C-alpha positions as a Markdown table, in Angstrom:
| # | Residue | x | y | z |
|---|---|---|---|---|
| 1 | Met | -11.5 | 4.8 | 6.2 |
| 2 | Ala | -12.6 | 3.1 | 9.4 |
| 3 | Met | -13.9 | 0.1 | 7.4 |
| 4 | Tyr | -10.6 | -0.4 | 5.8 |
| 5 | Ile | -8.6 | 0.0 | 9.0 |
| 6 | Asp | -10.8 | -2.6 | 10.7 |
| 7 | Ile | -10.0 | -4.9 | 7.8 |
| 8 | Phe | -6.2 | -4.3 | 8.2 |
| 9 | Tyr | -6.1 | -4.5 | 12.0 |
| 10 | Gln | -7.9 | -6.4 | 14.7 |
| 11 | Asp | -8.6 | -5.4 | 18.3 |
| 12 | His | -10.2 | -2.0 | 17.9 |
| 13 | Pro | -7.5 | 0.0 | 16.1 |
| 14 | Ala | -7.4 | 3.8 | 16.2 |
| 15 | His | -9.3 | 5.2 | 13.2 |
| 16 | Pro | -7.9 | 8.1 | 11.3 |
| 17 | Thr | -10.1 | 11.1 | 10.4 |
| 18 | Ile | -9.8 | 13.7 | 7.7 |
| 19 | Lys | -11.2 | 17.2 | 7.9 |
| 20 | Leu | -11.3 | 19.1 | 4.6 |
| 21 | Leu | -11.0 | 22.9 | 5.0 |
| 22 | Glu | -11.2 | 25.7 | 2.4 |
| 23 | Thr | -7.5 | 25.9 | 1.8 |
| 24 | Ser | -6.1 | 23.0 | 3.7 |
| 25 | Tyr | -6.9 | 19.7 | 5.4 |
| 26 | Glu | -6.2 | 17.9 | 8.7 |
| 27 | Phe | -5.4 | 14.2 | 8.6 |
| 28 | Asn | -5.6 | 12.9 | 12.2 |
| 29 | His | -4.1 | 9.6 | 13.1 |
| 30 | Asn | -5.8 | 9.6 | 16.5 |
| 31 | Gln | -2.6 | 9.1 | 18.6 |
| 32 | Asp | -1.3 | 6.1 | 16.6 |
| 33 | Thr | 1.4 | 7.9 | 14.7 |
| 34 | Gly | 3.9 | 5.1 | 14.0 |
| 35 | Thr | 5.2 | 5.1 | 10.4 |
| 36 | Gly | 3.6 | 1.8 | 9.5 |
| 37 | Lys | 0.2 | 2.7 | 10.9 |
| 38 | Ser | 0.4 | 6.2 | 9.3 |
| 39 | His | 1.1 | 4.5 | 5.9 |
| 40 | Ala | -1.8 | 2.1 | 6.5 |
| 41 | Asn | -4.0 | 5.1 | 7.3 |
| 42 | Met | -3.0 | 6.7 | 4.0 |
| 43 | Ile | -3.8 | 3.5 | 2.1 |
| 44 | Ala | -7.2 | 3.4 | 3.8 |
| 45 | Leu | -7.8 | 7.0 | 2.7 |
| 46 | Asp | -6.7 | 6.1 | -0.8 |
| 47 | Phe | -9.0 | 3.0 | -0.9 |
| 48 | Ser | -11.9 | 5.1 | 0.3 |
| 49 | Ile | -11.4 | 7.8 | -2.4 |
| 50 | Phe | -10.9 | 5.0 | -5.0 |
| 51 | Glu | -14.1 | 3.3 | -4.0 |
| 52 | His | -16.3 | 6.3 | -3.9 |
| 53 | Thr | -15.0 | 8.3 | -7.0 |
| 54 | Tyr | -14.5 | 7.8 | -10.7 |
| 55 | Leu | -10.7 | 7.6 | -10.1 |
| 56 | Pro | -9.8 | 4.9 | -12.7 |
| 57 | Val | -6.5 | 3.6 | -11.2 |
| 58 | Leu | -4.7 | 3.4 | -7.9 |
| 59 | Ile | -0.9 | 3.1 | -7.7 |
| 60 | His | 1.2 | 2.5 | -4.6 |
| 61 | Asp | 4.9 | 2.2 | -4.3 |
| 62 | Leu | 6.8 | -0.3 | -2.2 |
| 63 | Ile | 8.0 | 2.3 | 0.4 |
| 64 | Leu | 4.4 | 2.4 | 1.8 |
| 65 | Phe | 4.6 | -1.3 | 2.7 |
| 66 | Lys | 8.0 | -1.3 | 4.4 |
| 67 | Asn | 6.9 | -0.4 | 7.9 |
| 68 | Ile | 3.4 | -1.8 | 8.0 |
| 69 | Glu | 3.0 | -4.9 | 10.2 |
| 70 | Val | 3.0 | -8.1 | 8.1 |
| 71 | His | -0.5 | -9.2 | 9.1 |
| 72 | Ala | -1.9 | -5.8 | 8.2 |
| 73 | Cys | 0.0 | -5.7 | 5.0 |
| 74 | Glu | -1.4 | -9.1 | 4.0 |
| 75 | Gln | -4.9 | -7.8 | 4.5 |
| 76 | Ile | -4.1 | -4.7 | 2.5 |
| 77 | Leu | -2.8 | -6.9 | -0.3 |
| 78 | Lys | -6.0 | -8.9 | -0.3 |
| 79 | Thr | -8.0 | -5.7 | -0.4 |
| 80 | Tyr | -6.5 | -4.5 | -3.6 |
| 81 | Leu | -8.2 | -7.5 | -5.3 |
| 82 | Ser | -11.6 | -6.4 | -4.1 |
| 83 | Phe | -11.8 | -3.5 | -6.5 |
| 84 | Asp | -13.2 | -3.7 | -10.0 |
| 85 | Lys | -10.8 | -1.0 | -11.1 |
| 86 | Gln | -7.1 | -1.3 | -11.8 |
| 87 | Thr | -4.6 | -1.2 | -9.0 |
| 88 | Phe | -0.8 | -1.3 | -9.4 |
| 89 | Ile | 1.7 | -1.8 | -6.6 |
| 90 | Ala | 5.4 | -2.2 | -6.3 |
| 91 | Ile | 6.3 | -4.7 | -3.6 |
| 92 | Asp | 9.4 | -6.6 | -2.5 |
| 93 | Glu | 10.5 | -8.9 | 0.3 |
| 94 | Leu | 7.7 | -11.3 | -0.5 |
| 95 | Lys | 9.3 | -14.1 | 1.5 |
| 96 | Lys | 8.1 | -12.5 | 4.8 |
| 97 | Tyr | 4.5 | -13.1 | 3.8 |
| 98 | Ser | 2.4 | -16.2 | 4.0 |
| 99 | Ala | 2.3 | -18.8 | 1.2 |
| 100 | Glu | -1.3 | -17.6 | 0.4 |
| 101 | Ile | -0.2 | -14.0 | -0.1 |
| 102 | Ile | 2.9 | -15.0 | -2.1 |
| 103 | Asp | 0.7 | -17.1 | -4.4 |
| 104 | Leu | -1.8 | -14.3 | -4.7 |
| 105 | Val | 0.9 | -11.7 | -5.6 |
| 106 | Lys | 2.4 | -14.1 | -8.1 |
| 107 | Arg | -0.9 | -14.8 | -9.8 |
| 108 | Val | -1.6 | -11.1 | -10.5 |
| 109 | Thr | 2.0 | -10.0 | -11.2 |
| 110 | Phe | 2.4 | -8.7 | -14.7 |
| 111 | Leu | 6.0 | -7.3 | -14.4 |
| 112 | Glu | 8.7 | -8.6 | -12.1 |
| 113 | Leu | 12.0 | -6.8 | -11.9 |
| 114 | Ser | 15.3 | -8.2 | -10.5 |
| 115 | Pro | 19.0 | -7.5 | -10.8 |
| 116 | Gln | 18.9 | -9.5 | -14.1 |
| 117 | Arg | 15.6 | -7.9 | -15.3 |
| 118 | Leu | 16.1 | -4.1 | -15.0 |
| 119 | Ala | 13.3 | -1.7 | -15.8 |
| 120 | Phe | 15.5 | 0.6 | -17.9 |
| 121 | Lys | 18.3 | -1.7 | -19.0 |
| 122 | Lys | 20.6 | 0.1 | -16.6 |
| 123 | Ser | 21.3 | -0.2 | -12.9 |
| 124 | Trp | 21.0 | 3.3 | -11.3 |
| 125 | Lys | 22.8 | 2.0 | -8.2 |
| 126 | Lys | 26.2 | 1.9 | -9.7 |
| 127 | Leu | 28.5 | 4.9 | -9.3 |
| 128 | Lys | 29.7 | 6.7 | -12.4 |
| 129 | Ala | 33.4 | 6.6 | -13.0 |
| 130 | Ser | 35.0 | 10.0 | -12.5 |
């Protein structure tokens, strides 16, 4: 995990640790418990497991990226491409990223949703009439 955190963040970031017990686990964020850093720590754990196991695919939803600092998120997005296995992410708010990252995401996008291109031909945001 430390290797990935060092990729995501500069200036000696706090490294998370995990302790696997018989019936539980302890995931320690080492006093850096902000939501964004906690999500980046979880992504680093996922990347480590993905790299060192036969897990065939990794999927992350957009909620993970919302609170991660932009520069760290850009490094995370680049890291997805370093794997020889399939990764899938949902991401929005692309305009906050650099042109390089926007281009990278657009090059590997296989499905893009919008208000005009709904996933299930129905918007779940609208209230039902009573």
